[in-house]
């Protein structure tokens, strides 16, 4: 079964609204989780590292005020796309590992469409 | 910055033909991982290589890690339609964080 669960799998929202995506590790505690964005037929672009109990670490070029990350517990990280615009439409996916440098488990991904 | 590139970007083969994707890192890697993403799905871990020159096999899949630990390859023998998907290599970030840097991916299509 799934080790990392992501919700929702699909969401359509209106421009200007905010959308929250949840990522849960189901059978292990994850002090660190990762958020990626993937455009059609392209690779996974790391957006940020979500750190439990502290601020997320954002990759260069990713707007931290636009993509709010909260990692309030050892099993849950959330990504909120604020004031969404059509250009934010994409596939967002999270991952977590049991230990550093080991297999990454991915959530099912969230397909966001902003209309 | 750290980069991980893969070639080819795309390959279309006849079922039964072999397939190889090559992964090259701009930096030396402590390990390399391979993932497969089916169309519409999420990446799924295939294998991790750690040692210089390491070769691992999983049924029809053969994975290699270069001697310099900067390149890797995945070879599929006698492809099947179930092999369709995008294959990504990934290596740890050089800043010693948990993060993985993914390669550009190779998309495999198999004609039945």
Short mmCIF file of C-alpha atoms in Angstrom, two decimals:
data_model
loop_
_atom_site.label_atom_id
_atom_site.label_comp_id
_atom_site.label_asym_id
_atom_site.label_seq_id
_atom_site.Cartn_x
_atom_site.Cartn_y
_atom_site.Cartn_z
CA UNK A 1 0.00 0.00 0.00
CA UNK A 2 0.91 3.65 -0.21
CA UNK A 3 3.64 4.83 2.11
CA UNK A 4 3.14 8.51 1.32
CA UNK A 5 -0.34 9.82 0.69
CA UNK A 6 -1.15 13.08 -1.05
CA UNK A 7 -4.48 14.81 -1.21
CA UNK A 8 -6.28 15.97 -3.27
CA UNK A 9 -5.33 14.19 -6.47
CA UNK A 10 -7.01 16.79 -8.63
CA UNK A 11 -8.22 20.28 -7.96
CA UNK A 12 -9.66 23.03 -10.11
CA UNK A 13 -9.76 26.49 -8.65
CA UNK A 14 -10.47 30.01 -9.76
CA UNK A 15 -7.77 32.60 -10.27
CA UNK A 16 -6.99 34.46 -7.10
CA UNK A 17 -7.99 31.71 -4.72
CA UNK A 18 -5.66 29.57 -2.61
CA UNK A 19 -5.29 25.82 -2.68
CA UNK A 20 -3.87 23.58 0.02
CA UNK A 21 -2.27 20.25 -0.76
CA UNK A 22 -1.54 17.72 1.96
CA UNK A 23 1.25 15.15 2.06
CA UNK A 24 1.27 12.48 4.75
CA UNK A 25 3.78 9.79 5.57
CA UNK A 26 1.69 6.82 6.62
CA UNK A 27 4.00 4.44 8.41
CA UNK A 28 7.09 6.42 9.32
CA UNK A 29 7.97 9.77 10.76
CA UNK A 30 9.44 12.20 8.28
CA UNK A 31 11.32 15.19 9.65
CA UNK A 32 11.95 16.18 6.06
CA UNK A 33 9.64 16.08 3.07
CA UNK A 34 10.08 17.47 -0.41
CA UNK A 35 7.78 19.25 -2.80
CA UNK A 36 8.25 19.02 -6.54
CA UNK A 37 6.55 20.53 -9.53
CA UNK A 38 6.36 18.70 -12.82
CA UNK A 39 5.36 20.15 -16.17
CA UNK A 40 4.04 17.82 -18.88
CA UNK A 41 6.69 15.47 -20.21
CA UNK A 42 9.36 17.10 -18.09
CA UNK A 43 11.41 16.20 -15.06
CA UNK A 44 10.63 16.82 -11.43
CA UNK A 45 11.69 20.27 -10.33
CA UNK A 46 12.43 20.49 -6.64
CA UNK A 47 10.57 23.45 -5.17
CA UNK A 48 11.40 23.22 -1.50
CA UNK A 49 12.43 21.10 1.42
CA UNK A 50 9.85 20.94 4.16
CA UNK A 51 11.40 20.75 7.63
CA UNK A 52 9.36 19.64 10.62
CA UNK A 53 9.16 22.37 13.21
CA UNK A 54 11.10 24.93 11.22
CA UNK A 55 10.95 26.99 8.07
CA UNK A 56 11.02 25.36 4.70
CA UNK A 57 14.08 25.70 2.52
CA UNK A 58 13.16 26.97 -0.92
CA UNK A 59 15.07 26.37 -4.12
CA UNK A 60 16.32 29.31 -6.09
CA UNK A 61 13.60 30.99 -8.08
CA UNK A 62 10.70 29.60 -6.06
CA UNK A 63 8.56 32.27 -4.43
CA UNK A 64 8.17 31.43 -0.77
CA UNK A 65 5.21 33.80 -0.37
CA UNK A 66 3.48 32.12 -3.26
CA UNK A 67 4.08 28.55 -2.19
CA UNK A 68 3.59 28.34 1.55
CA UNK A 69 4.88 25.20 3.20
CA UNK A 70 3.99 24.05 6.68
CA UNK A 71 5.37 20.93 8.35
CA UNK A 72 3.61 20.98 11.68
CA UNK A 73 3.96 17.32 12.54
CA UNK A 74 6.28 14.43 11.76
CA UNK A 75 3.76 12.93 9.36
CA UNK A 76 2.20 15.91 7.62
CA UNK A 77 3.45 18.61 5.32
CA UNK A 78 1.19 21.01 3.47
CA UNK A 79 1.77 23.14 0.39
CA UNK A 80 -0.52 26.11 -0.11
CA UNK A 81 -0.55 27.79 -3.49
CA UNK A 82 -1.67 31.30 -2.67
CA UNK A 83 -3.49 33.63 -5.03
CA UNK A 84 -3.30 31.03 -7.74
CA UNK A 85 -3.02 32.03 -11.38
CA UNK A 86 -3.28 29.93 -14.56
CA UNK A 87 0.49 29.73 -14.80
CA UNK A 88 0.49 27.87 -11.48
CA UNK A 89 -1.39 25.02 -13.14
CA UNK A 90 0.85 21.98 -12.88
CA UNK A 91 1.41 18.60 -11.28
CA UNK A 92 2.64 18.95 -7.70
CA UNK A 93 4.12 15.97 -5.95
CA UNK A 94 5.65 15.34 -2.56
CA UNK A 95 8.13 12.77 -1.32
CA UNK A 96 9.68 11.51 1.89
CA UNK A 97 12.32 8.98 2.85
CA UNK A 98 12.66 6.80 5.91
CA UNK A 99 16.32 7.73 6.18
CA UNK A 100 18.73 10.10 4.53
CA UNK A 101 19.96 8.96 1.12
CA UNK A 102 17.51 6.07 0.92
CA UNK A 103 14.54 5.34 -1.31
CA UNK A 104 12.17 8.25 -1.77
CA UNK A 105 8.47 7.47 -1.52
CA UNK A 106 6.24 9.73 -3.57
CA UNK A 107 2.71 10.80 -3.05
CA UNK A 108 0.22 10.25 -5.83
CA UNK A 109 0.56 13.84 -6.95
CA UNK A 110 -1.92 16.68 -7.29
CA UNK A 111 -2.95 18.02 -10.64
CA UNK A 112 -3.83 21.67 -10.14
CA UNK A 113 -5.78 23.56 -12.77
CA UNK A 114 -6.36 27.26 -12.25
CA UNK A 115 -9.10 28.74 -14.39
CA UNK B 1 24.79 24.53 -10.14
CA UNK B 2 24.51 20.79 -9.79
CA UNK B 3 23.00 19.15 -12.84
CA UNK B 4 21.95 15.64 -13.77
CA UNK B 5 21.34 15.01 -17.44
CA UNK B 6 19.95 12.01 -19.23
CA UNK B 7 20.02 10.88 -22.83
CA UNK B 8 18.13 10.19 -24.87
CA UNK B 9 15.21 12.38 -23.99
CA UNK B 10 12.85 10.06 -25.75
CA UNK B 11 12.99 6.61 -27.33
CA UNK B 12 10.43 4.64 -29.25
CA UNK B 13 11.24 0.94 -29.67
CA UNK B 14 9.60 -2.15 -31.04
CA UNK B 15 8.59 -4.67 -28.40
CA UNK B 16 11.45 -7.10 -27.92
CA UNK B 17 14.17 -4.57 -28.69
CA UNK B 18 16.63 -3.43 -26.07
CA UNK B 19 16.69 0.03 -24.51
CA UNK B 20 19.35 2.01 -22.69
CA UNK B 21 19.25 5.36 -20.93
CA UNK B 22 22.36 7.18 -19.78
CA UNK B 23 22.68 9.49 -16.83
CA UNK B 24 25.48 12.02 -16.30
CA UNK B 25 26.07 14.16 -13.26
CA UNK B 26 28.07 17.37 -13.11
CA UNK B 27 29.33 16.30 -9.68
CA UNK B 28 30.52 13.08 -8.06
CA UNK B 29 27.64 11.29 -6.38
CA UNK B 30 27.68 9.28 -3.18
CA UNK B 31 24.93 7.15 -4.66
CA UNK B 32 22.49 7.13 -7.51
CA UNK B 33 18.89 6.07 -7.61
CA UNK B 34 16.60 5.15 -10.47
CA UNK B 35 12.88 5.73 -10.65
CA UNK B 36 10.14 4.86 -13.12
CA UNK B 37 7.10 7.02 -13.68
CA UNK B 38 4.23 5.56 -15.65
CA UNK B 39 2.07 7.98 -17.65
CA UNK B 40 -0.24 9.79 -15.24
CA UNK B 41 1.47 8.26 -12.23
CA UNK B 42 4.08 9.12 -9.68
CA UNK B 43 7.75 8.07 -9.60
CA UNK B 44 8.43 4.65 -8.15
CA UNK B 45 11.82 3.63 -6.82
CA UNK B 46 13.64 0.98 -8.80
CA UNK B 47 17.11 0.70 -7.29
CA UNK B 48 20.00 2.43 -5.58
CA UNK B 49 23.67 2.05 -6.50
CA UNK B 50 26.38 3.04 -4.07
CA UNK B 51 29.72 1.55 -5.05
CA UNK B 52 31.98 2.68 -7.84
CA UNK B 53 31.55 0.36 -10.84
CA UNK B 54 28.58 -1.38 -9.26
CA UNK B 55 26.27 -3.44 -11.47
CA UNK B 56 22.88 -4.65 -10.34
CA UNK B 57 20.22 -6.62 -12.15
CA UNK B 58 16.50 -6.86 -11.73
CA UNK B 59 15.13 -9.42 -14.16
CA UNK B 60 15.47 -7.69 -17.57
CA UNK B 61 16.85 -4.46 -16.10
CA UNK B 62 20.58 -3.89 -15.62
CA UNK B 63 21.86 -0.87 -13.73
CA UNK B 64 25.45 0.37 -13.71
CA UNK B 65 27.26 3.02 -11.70
CA UNK B 66 30.35 4.47 -13.30
CA UNK B 67 33.84 4.13 -11.89
CA UNK B 68 34.04 7.87 -11.27
CA UNK B 69 30.56 7.87 -9.70
CA UNK B 70 29.42 10.58 -12.08
CA UNK B 71 27.47 8.51 -14.53
CA UNK B 72 25.07 5.63 -14.61
CA UNK B 73 23.03 3.62 -17.07
CA UNK B 74 19.88 1.56 -17.16
CA UNK B 75 19.57 -1.15 -19.78
CA UNK B 76 16.37 -3.04 -20.48
CA UNK B 77 16.65 -6.28 -22.42
CA UNK B 78 13.78 -7.32 -24.69
CA UNK B 79 11.40 -4.52 -23.84
CA UNK B 80 7.76 -5.21 -23.14
CA UNK B 81 4.77 -2.88 -23.30
CA UNK B 82 4.75 -2.82 -19.51
CA UNK B 83 8.12 -1.03 -19.63
CA UNK B 84 6.46 2.10 -21.00
CA UNK B 85 7.11 5.16 -18.87
CA UNK B 86 9.73 7.74 -18.03
CA UNK B 87 12.91 6.64 -16.33
CA UNK B 88 14.68 9.09 -14.06
CA UNK B 89 18.03 8.87 -12.36
CA UNK B 90 18.53 10.92 -9.21
CA UNK B 91 21.44 11.80 -7.01
CA UNK B 92 21.76 13.50 -3.64
CA UNK B 93 22.33 17.21 -3.49
CA UNK B 94 25.95 18.23 -2.97
CA UNK B 95 25.00 20.28 0.06
CA UNK B 96 24.58 17.05 2.03
CA UNK B 97 20.90 17.66 2.53
CA UNK B 98 18.32 14.97 2.10
CA UNK B 99 17.27 16.31 -1.26
CA UNK B 100 17.46 14.42 -4.51
CA UNK B 101 18.35 16.04 -7.79
CA UNK B 102 16.49 14.34 -10.61
CA UNK B 103 17.79 13.82 -14.09
CA UNK B 104 15.93 15.11 -17.10
CA UNK B 105 14.38 11.70 -17.72
CA UNK B 106 14.09 9.36 -20.67
CA UNK B 107 10.65 8.63 -21.97
CA UNK B 108 10.24 5.11 -23.34
CA UNK B 109 7.48 4.09 -25.68
CA UNK B 110 7.15 0.47 -26.81
CA UNK B 111 5.33 -0.54 -29.99
CA UNK B 112 3.50 -3.85 -29.56
#
